[in-house]
Every structure is written in C-alpha cells, then in structure tokens.
Coordinates of C-alpha atoms in Angstrom, one line a residue:
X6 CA 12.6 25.4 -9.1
X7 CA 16.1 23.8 -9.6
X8 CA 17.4 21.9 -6.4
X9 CA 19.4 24.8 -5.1
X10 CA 16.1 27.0 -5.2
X11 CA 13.7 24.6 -3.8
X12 CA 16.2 24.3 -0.6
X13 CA 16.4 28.2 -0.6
X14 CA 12.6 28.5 0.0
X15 CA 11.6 26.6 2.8
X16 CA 12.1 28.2 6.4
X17 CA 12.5 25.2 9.0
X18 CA 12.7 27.2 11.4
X19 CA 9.4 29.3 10.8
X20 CA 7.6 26.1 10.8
X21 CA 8.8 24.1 13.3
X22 CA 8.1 27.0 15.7
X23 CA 4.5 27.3 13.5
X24 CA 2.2 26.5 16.8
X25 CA -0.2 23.5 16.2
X26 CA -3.5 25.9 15.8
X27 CA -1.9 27.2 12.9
X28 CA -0.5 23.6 11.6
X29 CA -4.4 22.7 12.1
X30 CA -5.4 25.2 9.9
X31 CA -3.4 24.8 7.1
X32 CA -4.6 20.6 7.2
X33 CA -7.9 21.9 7.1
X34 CA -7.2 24.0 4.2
X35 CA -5.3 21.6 2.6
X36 CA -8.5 19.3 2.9
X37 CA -11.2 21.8 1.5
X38 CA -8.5 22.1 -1.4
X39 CA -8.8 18.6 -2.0
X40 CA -12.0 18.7 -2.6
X41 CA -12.1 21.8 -4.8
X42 CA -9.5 20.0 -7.0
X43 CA -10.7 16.6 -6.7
X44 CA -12.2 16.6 -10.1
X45 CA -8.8 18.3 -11.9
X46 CA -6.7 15.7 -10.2
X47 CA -9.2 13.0 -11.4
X48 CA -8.6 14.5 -14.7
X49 CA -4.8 14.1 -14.6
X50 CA -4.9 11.1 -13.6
X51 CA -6.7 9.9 -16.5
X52 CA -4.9 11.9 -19.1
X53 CA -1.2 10.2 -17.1
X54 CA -3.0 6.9 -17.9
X55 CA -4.8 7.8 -21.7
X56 CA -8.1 7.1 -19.7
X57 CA -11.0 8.3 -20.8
X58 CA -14.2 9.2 -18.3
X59 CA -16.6 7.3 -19.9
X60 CA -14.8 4.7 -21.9
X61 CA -17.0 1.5 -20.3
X62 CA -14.4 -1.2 -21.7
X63 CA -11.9 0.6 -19.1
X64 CA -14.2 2.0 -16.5
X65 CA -12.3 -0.2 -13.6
X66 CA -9.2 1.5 -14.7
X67 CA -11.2 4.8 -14.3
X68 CA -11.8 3.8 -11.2
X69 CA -8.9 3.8 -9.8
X70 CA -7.7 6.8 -11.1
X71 CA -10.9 8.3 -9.3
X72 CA -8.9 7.3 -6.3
X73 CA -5.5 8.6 -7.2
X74 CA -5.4 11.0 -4.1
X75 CA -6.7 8.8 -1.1
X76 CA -3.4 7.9 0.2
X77 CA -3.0 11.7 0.9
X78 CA -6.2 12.3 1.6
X79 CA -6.1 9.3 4.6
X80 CA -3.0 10.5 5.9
X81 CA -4.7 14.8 5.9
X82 CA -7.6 13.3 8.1
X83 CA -5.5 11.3 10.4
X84 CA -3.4 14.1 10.7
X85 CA -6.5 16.1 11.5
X86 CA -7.2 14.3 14.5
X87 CA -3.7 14.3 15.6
X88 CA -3.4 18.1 15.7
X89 CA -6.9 18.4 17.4
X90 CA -5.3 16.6 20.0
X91 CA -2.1 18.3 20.2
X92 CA -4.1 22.0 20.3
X93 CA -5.5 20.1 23.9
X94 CA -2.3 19.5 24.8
X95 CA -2.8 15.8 24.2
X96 CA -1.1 13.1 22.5
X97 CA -3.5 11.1 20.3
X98 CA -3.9 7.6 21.8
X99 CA -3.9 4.1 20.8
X100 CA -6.9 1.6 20.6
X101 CA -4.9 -0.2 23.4
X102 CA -1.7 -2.1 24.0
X103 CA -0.8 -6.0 24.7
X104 CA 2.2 -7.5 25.8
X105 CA 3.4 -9.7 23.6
X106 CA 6.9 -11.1 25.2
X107 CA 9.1 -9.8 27.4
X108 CA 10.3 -7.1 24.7
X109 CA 7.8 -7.0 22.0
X110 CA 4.5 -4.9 22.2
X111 CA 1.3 -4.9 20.4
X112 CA 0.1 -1.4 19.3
X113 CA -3.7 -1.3 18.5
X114 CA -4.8 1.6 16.3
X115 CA -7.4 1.0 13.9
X116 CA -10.1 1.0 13.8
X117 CA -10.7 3.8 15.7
X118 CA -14.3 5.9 15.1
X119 CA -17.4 4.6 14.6
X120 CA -17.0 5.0 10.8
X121 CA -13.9 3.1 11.2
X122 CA -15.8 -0.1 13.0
X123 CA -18.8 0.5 10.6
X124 CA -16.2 -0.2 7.2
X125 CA -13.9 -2.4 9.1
X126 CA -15.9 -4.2 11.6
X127 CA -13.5 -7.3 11.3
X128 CA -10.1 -5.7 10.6
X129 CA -7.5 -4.7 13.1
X130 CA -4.8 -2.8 12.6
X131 CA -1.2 -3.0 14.7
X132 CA 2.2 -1.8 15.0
X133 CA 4.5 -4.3 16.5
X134 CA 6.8 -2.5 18.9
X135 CA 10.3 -3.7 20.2
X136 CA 10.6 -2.6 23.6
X137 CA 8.2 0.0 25.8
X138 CA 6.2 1.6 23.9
X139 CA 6.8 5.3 23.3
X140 CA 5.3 8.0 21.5
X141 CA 7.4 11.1 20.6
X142 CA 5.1 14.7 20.3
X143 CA 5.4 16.0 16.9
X144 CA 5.7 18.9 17.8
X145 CA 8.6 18.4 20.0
X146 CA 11.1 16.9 17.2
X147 CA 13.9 18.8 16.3
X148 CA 12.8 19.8 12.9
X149 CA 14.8 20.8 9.5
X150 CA 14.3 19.6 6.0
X151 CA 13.3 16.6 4.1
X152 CA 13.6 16.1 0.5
X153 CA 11.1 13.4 -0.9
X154 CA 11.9 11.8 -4.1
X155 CA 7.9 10.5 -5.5
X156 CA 7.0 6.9 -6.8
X157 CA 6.6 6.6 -10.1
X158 CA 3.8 3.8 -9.7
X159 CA 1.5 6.1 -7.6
X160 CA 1.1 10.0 -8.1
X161 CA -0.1 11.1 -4.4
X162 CA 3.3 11.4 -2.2
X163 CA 1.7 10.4 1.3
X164 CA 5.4 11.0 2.6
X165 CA 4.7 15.1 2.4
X166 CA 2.4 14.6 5.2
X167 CA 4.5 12.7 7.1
X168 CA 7.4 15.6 6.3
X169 CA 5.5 18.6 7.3
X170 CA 3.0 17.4 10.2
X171 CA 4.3 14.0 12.1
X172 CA 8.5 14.8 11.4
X173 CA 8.2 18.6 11.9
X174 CA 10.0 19.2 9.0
X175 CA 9.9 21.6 6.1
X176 CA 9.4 19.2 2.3
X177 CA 10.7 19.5 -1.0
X178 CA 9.4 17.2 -3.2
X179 CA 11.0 16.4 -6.1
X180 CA 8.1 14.6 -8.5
X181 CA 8.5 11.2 -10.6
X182 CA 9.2 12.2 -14.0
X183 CA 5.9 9.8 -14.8
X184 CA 3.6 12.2 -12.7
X185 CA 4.5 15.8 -13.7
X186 CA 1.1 16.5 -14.7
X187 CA -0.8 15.2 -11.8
X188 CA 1.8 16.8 -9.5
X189 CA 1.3 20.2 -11.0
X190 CA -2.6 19.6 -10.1
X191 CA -1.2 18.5 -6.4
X192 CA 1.0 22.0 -5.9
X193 CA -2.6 24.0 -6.5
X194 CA -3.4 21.8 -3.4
X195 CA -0.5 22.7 -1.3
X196 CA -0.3 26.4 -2.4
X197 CA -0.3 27.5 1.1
X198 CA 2.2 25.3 2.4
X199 CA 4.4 26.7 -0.3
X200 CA 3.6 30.3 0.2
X201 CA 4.1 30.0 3.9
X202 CA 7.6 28.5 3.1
X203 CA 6.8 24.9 4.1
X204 CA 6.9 23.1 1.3
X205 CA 8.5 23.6 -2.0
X206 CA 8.9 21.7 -5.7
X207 CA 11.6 20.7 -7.5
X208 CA 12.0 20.2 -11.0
X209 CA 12.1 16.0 -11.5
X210 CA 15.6 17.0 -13.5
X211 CA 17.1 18.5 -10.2
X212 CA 17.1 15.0 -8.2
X213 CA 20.9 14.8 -8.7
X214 CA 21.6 18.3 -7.3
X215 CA 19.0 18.0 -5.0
X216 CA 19.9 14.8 -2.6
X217 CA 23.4 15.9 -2.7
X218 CA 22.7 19.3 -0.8
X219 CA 24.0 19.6 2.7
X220 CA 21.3 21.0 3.9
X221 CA 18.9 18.4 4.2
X222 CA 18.1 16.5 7.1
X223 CA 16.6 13.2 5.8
X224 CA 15.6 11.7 2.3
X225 CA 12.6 10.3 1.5
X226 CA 12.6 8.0 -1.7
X227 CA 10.1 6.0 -3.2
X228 CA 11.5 3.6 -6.2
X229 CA 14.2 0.8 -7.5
X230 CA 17.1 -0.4 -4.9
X231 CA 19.6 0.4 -7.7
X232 CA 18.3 4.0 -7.6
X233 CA 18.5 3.9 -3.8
X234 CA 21.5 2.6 -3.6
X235 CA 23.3 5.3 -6.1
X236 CA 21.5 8.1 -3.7
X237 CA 23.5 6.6 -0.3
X238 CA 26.5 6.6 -2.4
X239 CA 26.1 9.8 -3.1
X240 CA 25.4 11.5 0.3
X241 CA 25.5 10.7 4.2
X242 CA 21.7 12.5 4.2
X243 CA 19.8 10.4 6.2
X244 CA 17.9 8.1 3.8
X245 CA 14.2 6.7 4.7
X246 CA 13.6 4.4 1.3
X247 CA 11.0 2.1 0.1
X248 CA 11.8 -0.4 -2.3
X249 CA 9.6 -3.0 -3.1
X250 CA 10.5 -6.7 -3.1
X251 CA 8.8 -10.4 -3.9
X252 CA 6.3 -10.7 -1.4
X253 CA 4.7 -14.1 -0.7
X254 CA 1.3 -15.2 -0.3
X255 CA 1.3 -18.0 2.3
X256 CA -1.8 -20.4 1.3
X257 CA -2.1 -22.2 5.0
X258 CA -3.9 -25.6 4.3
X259 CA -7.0 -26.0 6.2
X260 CA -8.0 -28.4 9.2
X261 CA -11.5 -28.9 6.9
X262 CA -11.8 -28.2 3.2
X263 CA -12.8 -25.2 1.7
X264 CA -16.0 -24.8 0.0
X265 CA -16.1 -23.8 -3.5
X266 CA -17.2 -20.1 -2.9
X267 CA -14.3 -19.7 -0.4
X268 CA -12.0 -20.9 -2.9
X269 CA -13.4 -18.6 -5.3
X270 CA -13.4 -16.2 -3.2
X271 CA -9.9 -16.0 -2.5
X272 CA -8.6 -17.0 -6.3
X273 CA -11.0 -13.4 -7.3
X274 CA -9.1 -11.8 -4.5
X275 CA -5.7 -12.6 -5.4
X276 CA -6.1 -11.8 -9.3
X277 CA -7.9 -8.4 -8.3
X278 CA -4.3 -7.9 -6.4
X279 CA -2.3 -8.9 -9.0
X280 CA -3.9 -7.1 -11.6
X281 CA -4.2 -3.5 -10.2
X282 CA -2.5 -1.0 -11.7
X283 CA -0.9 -3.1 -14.3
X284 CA 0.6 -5.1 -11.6
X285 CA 2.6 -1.7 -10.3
X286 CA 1.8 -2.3 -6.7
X287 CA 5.0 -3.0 -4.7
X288 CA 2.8 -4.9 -2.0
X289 CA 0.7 -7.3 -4.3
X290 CA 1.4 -10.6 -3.4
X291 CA 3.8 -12.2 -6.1
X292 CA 4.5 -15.5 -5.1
X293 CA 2.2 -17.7 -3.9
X294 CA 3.2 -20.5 -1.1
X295 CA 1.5 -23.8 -0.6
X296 CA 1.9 -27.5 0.5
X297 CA 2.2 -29.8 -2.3
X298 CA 0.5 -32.3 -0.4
X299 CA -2.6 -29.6 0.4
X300 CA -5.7 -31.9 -1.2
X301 CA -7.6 -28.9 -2.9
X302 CA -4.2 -27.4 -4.1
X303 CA -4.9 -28.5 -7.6
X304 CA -8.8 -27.1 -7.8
X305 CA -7.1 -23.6 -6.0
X306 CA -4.9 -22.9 -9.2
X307 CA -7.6 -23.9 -11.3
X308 CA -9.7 -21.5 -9.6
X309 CA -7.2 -18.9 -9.8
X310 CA -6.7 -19.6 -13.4
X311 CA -10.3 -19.1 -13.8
X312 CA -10.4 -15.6 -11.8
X313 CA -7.4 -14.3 -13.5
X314 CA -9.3 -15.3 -17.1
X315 CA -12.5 -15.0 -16.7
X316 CA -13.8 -13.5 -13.6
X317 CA -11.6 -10.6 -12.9
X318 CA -10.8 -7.4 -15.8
X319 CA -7.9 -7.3 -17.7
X320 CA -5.8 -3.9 -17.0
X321 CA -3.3 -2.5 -18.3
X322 CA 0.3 -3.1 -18.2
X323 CA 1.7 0.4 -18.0
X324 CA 4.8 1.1 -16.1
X325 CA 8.2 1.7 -18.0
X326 CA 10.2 -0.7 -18.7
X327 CA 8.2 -3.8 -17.6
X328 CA 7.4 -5.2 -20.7
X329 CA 11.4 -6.3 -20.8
X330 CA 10.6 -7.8 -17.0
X331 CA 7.4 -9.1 -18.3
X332 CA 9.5 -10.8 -21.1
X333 CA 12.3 -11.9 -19.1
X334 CA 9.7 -13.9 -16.9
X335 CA 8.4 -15.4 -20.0
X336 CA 11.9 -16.3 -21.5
X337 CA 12.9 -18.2 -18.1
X338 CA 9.7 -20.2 -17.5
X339 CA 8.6 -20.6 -21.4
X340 CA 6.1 -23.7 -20.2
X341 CA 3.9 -21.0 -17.5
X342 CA 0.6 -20.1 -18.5
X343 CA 0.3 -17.1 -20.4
X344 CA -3.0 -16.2 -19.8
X345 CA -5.2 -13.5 -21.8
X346 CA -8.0 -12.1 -19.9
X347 CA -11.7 -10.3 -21.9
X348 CA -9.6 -12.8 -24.7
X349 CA -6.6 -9.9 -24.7
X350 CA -9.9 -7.1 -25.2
X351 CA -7.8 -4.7 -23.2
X352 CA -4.4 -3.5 -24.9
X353 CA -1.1 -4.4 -22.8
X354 CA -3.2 -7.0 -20.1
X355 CA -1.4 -10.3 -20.7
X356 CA -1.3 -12.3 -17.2
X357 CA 1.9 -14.8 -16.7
X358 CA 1.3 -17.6 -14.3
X359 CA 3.9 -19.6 -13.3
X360 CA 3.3 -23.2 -11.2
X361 CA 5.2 -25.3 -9.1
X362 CA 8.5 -23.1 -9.3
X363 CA 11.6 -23.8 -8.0
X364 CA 12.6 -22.4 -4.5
X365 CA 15.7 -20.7 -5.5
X366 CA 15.2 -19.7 -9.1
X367 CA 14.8 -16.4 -11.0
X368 CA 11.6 -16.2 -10.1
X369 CA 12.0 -16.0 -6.5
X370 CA 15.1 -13.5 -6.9
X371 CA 13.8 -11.3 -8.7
X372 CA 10.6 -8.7 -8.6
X373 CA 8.0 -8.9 -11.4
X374 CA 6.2 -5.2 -10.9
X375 CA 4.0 -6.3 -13.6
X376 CA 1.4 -9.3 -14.2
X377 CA 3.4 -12.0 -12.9
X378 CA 2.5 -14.4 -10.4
X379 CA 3.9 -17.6 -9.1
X380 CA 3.7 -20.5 -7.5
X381 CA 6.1 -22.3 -4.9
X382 CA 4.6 -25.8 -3.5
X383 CA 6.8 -26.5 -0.7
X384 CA 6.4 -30.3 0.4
X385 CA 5.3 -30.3 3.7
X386 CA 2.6 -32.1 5.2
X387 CA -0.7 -30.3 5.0
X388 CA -0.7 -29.4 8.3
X389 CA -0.6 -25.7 9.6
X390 CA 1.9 -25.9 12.3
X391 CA 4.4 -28.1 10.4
X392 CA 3.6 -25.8 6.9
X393 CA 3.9 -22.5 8.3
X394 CA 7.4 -23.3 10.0
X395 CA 8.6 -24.1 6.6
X396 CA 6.7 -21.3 4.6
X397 CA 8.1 -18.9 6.9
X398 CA 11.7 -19.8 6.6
X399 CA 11.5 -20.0 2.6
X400 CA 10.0 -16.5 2.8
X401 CA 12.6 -15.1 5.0
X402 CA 15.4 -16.9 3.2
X403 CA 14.5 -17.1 0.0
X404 CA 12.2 -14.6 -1.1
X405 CA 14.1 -11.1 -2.8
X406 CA 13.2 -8.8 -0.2
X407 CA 11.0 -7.8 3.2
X408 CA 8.2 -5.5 1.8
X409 CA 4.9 -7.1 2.3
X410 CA 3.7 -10.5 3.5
X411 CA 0.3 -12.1 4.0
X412 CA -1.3 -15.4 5.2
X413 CA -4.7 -16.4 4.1
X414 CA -5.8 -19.1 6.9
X415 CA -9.5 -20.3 7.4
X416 CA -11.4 -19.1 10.7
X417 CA -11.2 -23.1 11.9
X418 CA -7.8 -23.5 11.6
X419 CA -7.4 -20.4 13.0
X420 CA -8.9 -21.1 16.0
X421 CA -7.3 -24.5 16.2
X422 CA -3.7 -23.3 15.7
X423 CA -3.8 -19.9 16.9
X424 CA -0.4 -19.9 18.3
X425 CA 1.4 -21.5 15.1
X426 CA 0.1 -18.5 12.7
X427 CA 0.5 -15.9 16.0
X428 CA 4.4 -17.1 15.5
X429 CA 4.6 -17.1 12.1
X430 CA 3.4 -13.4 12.4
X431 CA 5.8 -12.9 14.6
X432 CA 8.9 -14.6 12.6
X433 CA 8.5 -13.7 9.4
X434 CA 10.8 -10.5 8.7
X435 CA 8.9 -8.4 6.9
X436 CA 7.4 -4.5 7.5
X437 CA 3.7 -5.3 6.5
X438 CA 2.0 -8.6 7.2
X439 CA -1.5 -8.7 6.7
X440 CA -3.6 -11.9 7.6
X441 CA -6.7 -12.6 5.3
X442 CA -5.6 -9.5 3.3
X443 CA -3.5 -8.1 0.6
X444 CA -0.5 -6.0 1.8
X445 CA -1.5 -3.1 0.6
X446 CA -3.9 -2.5 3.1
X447 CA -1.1 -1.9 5.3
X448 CA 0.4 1.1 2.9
X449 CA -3.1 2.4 2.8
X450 CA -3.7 2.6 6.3
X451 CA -1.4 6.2 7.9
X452 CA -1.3 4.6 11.3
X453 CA 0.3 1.8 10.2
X454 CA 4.3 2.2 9.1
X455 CA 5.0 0.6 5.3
X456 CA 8.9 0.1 4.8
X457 CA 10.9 -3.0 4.7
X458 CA 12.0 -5.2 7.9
X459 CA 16.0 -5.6 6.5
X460 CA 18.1 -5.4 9.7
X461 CA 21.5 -7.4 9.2
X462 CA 20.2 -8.4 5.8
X463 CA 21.3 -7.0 1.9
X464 CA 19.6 -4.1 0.9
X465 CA 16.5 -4.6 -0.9
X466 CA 13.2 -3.5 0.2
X467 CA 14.6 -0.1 1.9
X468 CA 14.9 1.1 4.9
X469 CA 13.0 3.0 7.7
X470 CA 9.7 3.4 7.1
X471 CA 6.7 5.6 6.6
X472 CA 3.2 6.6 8.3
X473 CA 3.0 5.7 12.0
X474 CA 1.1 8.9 12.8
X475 CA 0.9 8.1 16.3
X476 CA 4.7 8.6 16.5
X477 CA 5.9 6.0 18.4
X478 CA 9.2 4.2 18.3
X479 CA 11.0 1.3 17.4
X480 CA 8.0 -0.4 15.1
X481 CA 9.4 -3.9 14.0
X482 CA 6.3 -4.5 11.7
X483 CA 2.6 -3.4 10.9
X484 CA -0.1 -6.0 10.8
X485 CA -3.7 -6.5 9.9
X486 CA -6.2 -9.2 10.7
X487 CA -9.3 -9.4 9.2
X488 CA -11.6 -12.3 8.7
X489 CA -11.3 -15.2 6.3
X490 CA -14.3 -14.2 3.6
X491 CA -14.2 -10.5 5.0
X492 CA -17.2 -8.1 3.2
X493 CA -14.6 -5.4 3.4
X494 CA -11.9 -6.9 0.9
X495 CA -11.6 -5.3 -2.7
X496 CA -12.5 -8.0 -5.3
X497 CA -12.8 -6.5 -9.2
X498 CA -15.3 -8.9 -10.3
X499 CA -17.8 -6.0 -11.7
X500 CA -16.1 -3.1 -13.8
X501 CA -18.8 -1.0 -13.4
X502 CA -19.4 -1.6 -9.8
X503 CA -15.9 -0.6 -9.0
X504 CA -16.1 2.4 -10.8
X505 CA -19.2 3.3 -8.8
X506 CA -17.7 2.6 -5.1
X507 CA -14.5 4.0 -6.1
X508 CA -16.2 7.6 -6.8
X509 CA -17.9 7.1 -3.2
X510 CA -14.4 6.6 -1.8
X511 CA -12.7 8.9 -3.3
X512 CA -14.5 11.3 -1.3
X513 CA -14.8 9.7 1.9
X514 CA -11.0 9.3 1.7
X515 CA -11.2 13.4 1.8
X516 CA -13.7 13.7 4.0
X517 CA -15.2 11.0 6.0
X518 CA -19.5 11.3 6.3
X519 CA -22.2 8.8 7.2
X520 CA -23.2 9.9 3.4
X521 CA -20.1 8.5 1.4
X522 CA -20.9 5.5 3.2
X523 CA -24.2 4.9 2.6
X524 CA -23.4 5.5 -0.6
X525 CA -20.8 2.8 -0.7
X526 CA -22.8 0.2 1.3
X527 CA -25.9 0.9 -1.5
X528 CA -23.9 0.2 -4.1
X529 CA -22.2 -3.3 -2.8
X530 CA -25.9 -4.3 -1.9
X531 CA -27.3 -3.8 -5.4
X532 CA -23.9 -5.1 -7.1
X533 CA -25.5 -8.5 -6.4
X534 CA -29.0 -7.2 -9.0
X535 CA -26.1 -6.6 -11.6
X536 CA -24.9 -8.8 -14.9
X537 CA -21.0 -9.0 -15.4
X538 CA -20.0 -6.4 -17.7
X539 CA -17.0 -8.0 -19.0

C-alpha cells in the first residue's frame, strides 16, 4: 500500500471500541502465529544477513538471527497478561512501589512469575516515576492512529504492540528498507490485525507521504537524529523517536581488587556487547569510563583486549554506511588498536579500540554504531564516591546523547557506598541505566520504557519513549540491577553454545514453559564439558 492507502485502511474507531476479550484473542492468535512462522522468519532473517543454517564458522551469528522476533514476542506475552487482567476488570499491578524523595518514585515490575525469578533471580527491573504514581487503563485512552517508521538495525518493530494494545491505537507500519523481507514474513503474522482493519503496511518508499498525513495521531520512529529531525520539520504529528547516542560504561573502582575471573568476566562481557550485531545495537556501551589512578586499570584493558581478540567471536560488520564511521574513527585516532579477532577469519569483523581518549574529542561527540569502543580515564582518585561524582557529570555533559547508561560496581563496594551509586543512578540523565548489565537489557524488557532522558537538552537520543506496559505516567528512567558476576548475563565465549541457548529462547520468548527452560539451564550446565570452537 502507498501512504494514502495504508491510512485509508485502518478503522480507529472499530478498534478502540474492540472490547478487551476480543483484543485478547487476537494476542493469542498473534502468538500461535508466531510460532507457526517462527521457522520462516528465522529463514529471513538469515537470508537479510547472507547466513547460512549450518555454516559452523558463523553459527553465533545464526544465533541471533534465531532470535530476531523476541522483542515482539516479549512485548505479545506481557501484553497477554495485561488483557487477562483488563477482561477482570483489573489493572495489572506492579511488584511494588518505594518512595524515593519527596517527588520521585520507584516502580518495581520484573521479575514478576515464577519463571521470571527462576531466569532472573538477581535482576530487578524499575521505572523511575516523577511524581505519584499513576497508571492510565488502556483501554480508556482516547485512541486514533500511529504510524511507526521500523529500525533498520533490528527487524521485529516492538512499537506495533505498543500501538495497537497499550496506546489504543490503530498502526501502520512503514518497514526499514533493510528488512523488507523479514517484514513480509511478519505481515503473515499480523494477518488478522490487518484484516480486522487494525493494522496496515506501507510500502518503505511511502515514508514521505506517510508522516505528512493529517490524519495521524502520533509517530513512532526508530533511526538517525538527522532523519528525525527532517520528520518534525515536516509535520506537527506527535513524534515518539528513538535515536541512539554514545552511551558510557562507568568502570566504578573497587574498595578491594578484583580477582582475575571477575576481571575476565566483565572484559568477555563488554566485547560480547560490543560485538553483537556488528556493533548495530544503539544501547551497547561505547565508551568506557574509568579512574586513571584505578590500580588494576591497566590489567582491565589488557583483559579486554584479550576478550575482544581472543575470547569472544568475530561478527560481522553489516549496517550501511558504517564502514565510512568505522573509518572516520580510524582516521581520527590512527594510534588505537585495531584489533582482528579468529585473526580477521570472519569477513567485515575488524574491532577499533581506542585508550585514554580525550574528554571532549570526536570520539565522545560522535556515535560509532559499529565496532568501536573507547576509553575515557578520568583522573580522580580511585575512590567510588569521589569517581562517580565526576563520571557522572562527564557523562551528562559530555557524552553525545541520553540513550543507555550502565555502572558495573563490585558487590563490596556496593554495600559500602550504596548511597553514592543510588545517586549516581539517580543523576545521570539518561532513559535506561542498568547496574551490572548492558543497556540493552532495558530495551529487551516491555515493562520497562527505552527512549532518551533529553529534557532542556539538544536533540539527540529522541524523545518519549517506548514499552511501559503497565501504563503509567511521567517515567523519568528505567533501571536494572543485577548482581556483579550474575549467571544470567549474555557472554559469547562459545559459538556453538550460543547458537544452542538462543534456539531455546527463541521459543520461550513466544511462549514461556518450564520446558524451554530446562532446556536453556541444560545447555549452560554442559557449556562448561565443551572446547572453544573458535
């Protein structure tokens, strides 16, 4: 359909008098569906990347296409328990809520089944609220119609769910001209959203047309500021956006030392992050922020040297147009480490590691989207309190951006300066902040929101945000905790091993079962039995 046609189809009105029984019934659908076209999604995925199923040098790239669709897939089953709540004549409620200050509240709202605690025993999920805290019924907003404009990095628009079942609203969703074929796959999924006149597609030439019809209610876009800021120019549609950004890492220096498998643990960690996807993940973690004067600083880089070398995969650089990024990194800092990990085995997987950058320079203005990390050693003493004051200030300042942000902080020092890292949580200005995480596990989680923090500041990151399926208001910020060497975090040290859990995932992300994760917990168990495969 062109722009005009795509807005002519959907009914806003049908659906956002469409009871929540029937809403119910059509997420129940659209999560059998799923699963009858898991394995033809799967397929596009690997024919968007030029993946092969069983291509072993490139199985951990296989792997994550097996998990293409689990951001929609998370948001259908939290969506699911929303509407079984609603048909009660319920609102879905929180884990619990904490006081914070006099205006800021703490949300609590993962995990929240026993499956939940039993994969995230140590994580917890909140939305920091400014204000009372209050939750809006779905089905009580006003309605009308959303156009969403799909990431290019990612081929499962999330934002459709959030459209249809949390806004009330009727979607057209206008795909990334990178995802055509996967999204084709993804409208045989929806089919009875579009035949009920819920949802309809628009051709990825028709974006233009399409966010310049008055029709619309809000836009949803996923993709470059630039972009973003053409759309606003172009329309006074309500504009929900996620950008992207240069979001720290904030290496807190510990009370003791750390021992050598936390330090590898961590290093794996942060390669695994910044590999992913060719380095296509607005939430990895791009700059990394010490304390000069941290004593194991030195054997930390060397570690993560190592990981990014030796212990982690090489993947592939992918993305348009990041090779000239990718090169424009390499032409400003021509003395950073241009590492080659499998020894450059895997097409397109150079690694650029920059130390010891400056703290205004290109590249801390500037987003890599590729495989580009650096390093920023503030001099501080390495002391928590006193580091984090500074780290936080260079992030907010400095930093392009207010995507993501995470702290990685031992469980001693922790405990012995809870308050200074509570406060840093609670100054830095970003949307996600995750503690002993990566980012992304904020955009992964629906009942957390993922969108910038940029109020009074340049557009960068976007603005509003997405998820929040509990529907409440005013969310400054999402954060995670989880613990310091936590079983649960996703470390790529094993291609073979990834490919395995990510199969197991992929279908507890459509379908949660006691099975899937059995399945998952048998294969990190034996993962220890098995040789590296790289």
């Amino acid at each position: 359909m062109n722009a005009k046609q795509a807005v002519d189809w959907v009914d806003p009105i049908k659906w956002q008098n469409t009871p929540a029984e029937k809403k119910l019934e059509f997420l129940k659908e659209i999560q059998q569906r799923m699963k009858t076209y898991q394995d033809e999604l799967f397929q596009a995925e690997l024919d968007m990347h030029g993946l092969k199923r069983d291509d072993d040098d490139k199985a951990h790239m296989v792997a994550l296409a097996m998990q293409g669709l689990a951001p929609i897939a998370t948001n259908v089953v939290a969506s699911i328990e929303v509407y079984e709540a609603l048909v009660k004549g319920e609102m879905p409620q929180p884990v619990k809520i904490e006081q914070v200050s006099d205006d800021l509240y703490d949300v609590h709202v993962f995990p929240r089944s026993a499956m939940d605690r039993m994969l995230h025993a140590d994580q917890t999920a909140i939305l920091r609220i400014k204000g009372e805290p209050v939750q809006t019924n779905p089905l009580e907003k006003e309605g009308g119609i959303i156009a969403i404009l799909g990431a290019g990095n990612f081929t499962a628009a999330f934002e459709m769910i959030r459209a249809l079942f949390i806004d009330n609203c009727t979607a057209i969703h206008k795909p990334h001209h990178v995802n055509v074929g996967v999204d084709a796959v993804w409208e045989k999924v929806f089919e009875p959203l579009v035949e009920y006149k819920a949802l309809s597609y628009c051709d990825p030439e028709s974006g233009r047309d399409l966010v310049k019809d008055e029709r619309l209610t809000k836009i949803y876009f996923t993709g470059g500021a630039p972009a973003a800021k053409a759309i606003m120019a172009s329309t006074d549609t309500e504009f929900i956006s996620e950008c992207g950004g240069n979001n720290p890492c904030i290496i807190v220096p510990g009370d003791r030392p750390w021992t050598e498998a936390e330090i590898e643990h961590h290093a794996e960690l942060l390669a695994t992050f910044g590999k992913l996807n060719g380095g296509a993940v607005c939430g990895r973690a791009q700059t990394l922020v010490t304390s000069k004067n941290w004593p194991q600083r030195r054997e930390f880089l060397d570690a993560l040297e190592l990981a990014i070398r030796e212990q982690t995969p090489g993947f592939t650089t992918w993305y348009p147009n990041v090779d000239k990024t990718f090169a424009a990194f390499r032409e400003a800092y021509p003395d950073a480490k241009l590492i080659q990990p499998e020894g450059g085995r895997i097409p397109n997987s150079d690694f650029l590691f920059i130390e010891d950058v400056e703290e205004d320079g290109f590249a801390v203005n500037n987003e890599a989207f590729c495989q580009v990390v650096g390093e920023v050693a503030l001099d501080t003493p390495a002391e928590a309190g006193a580091f984090l004051e500074k780290a936080v200030a260079f992030s907010n300042n400095n930093l392009l951006g207010t995507l993501g942000a995470c702290i990685v902080v031992d469980e001693d020092t922790l405990n012995n300066h809870r308050g200074a890292v509570e406060q840093a949580v609670t100054d830095l200005e970003y949307g996600g902040i995750a503690i002993n995480d990566m980012p992304p596990a904020v955009w992964l989680n629906p009942w957390l929101t993922w969108g910038g923090n940029e109020e009074g500041k340049e557009f960068v990151s976007g603005s509003g945000n997405f998820g929040n399926q509990l529907s409440f208001e005013n969310v400054e910020k999402s954060i995670i905790w989880s613990s310091f060497m936590s079983a649960g975090h996703l470390i790529a040290t094993q291609k073979h091993v990834l490919q395995d859990l990510s199969r197991h995932m992929s279908s507890f992300s459509i379908e949660p079962s006691w099975r899937e994760i059995g399945g998952m917990t048998l294969v990190a168990l034996t993962s220890r039995l098995r040789r590296k495969d790289f």
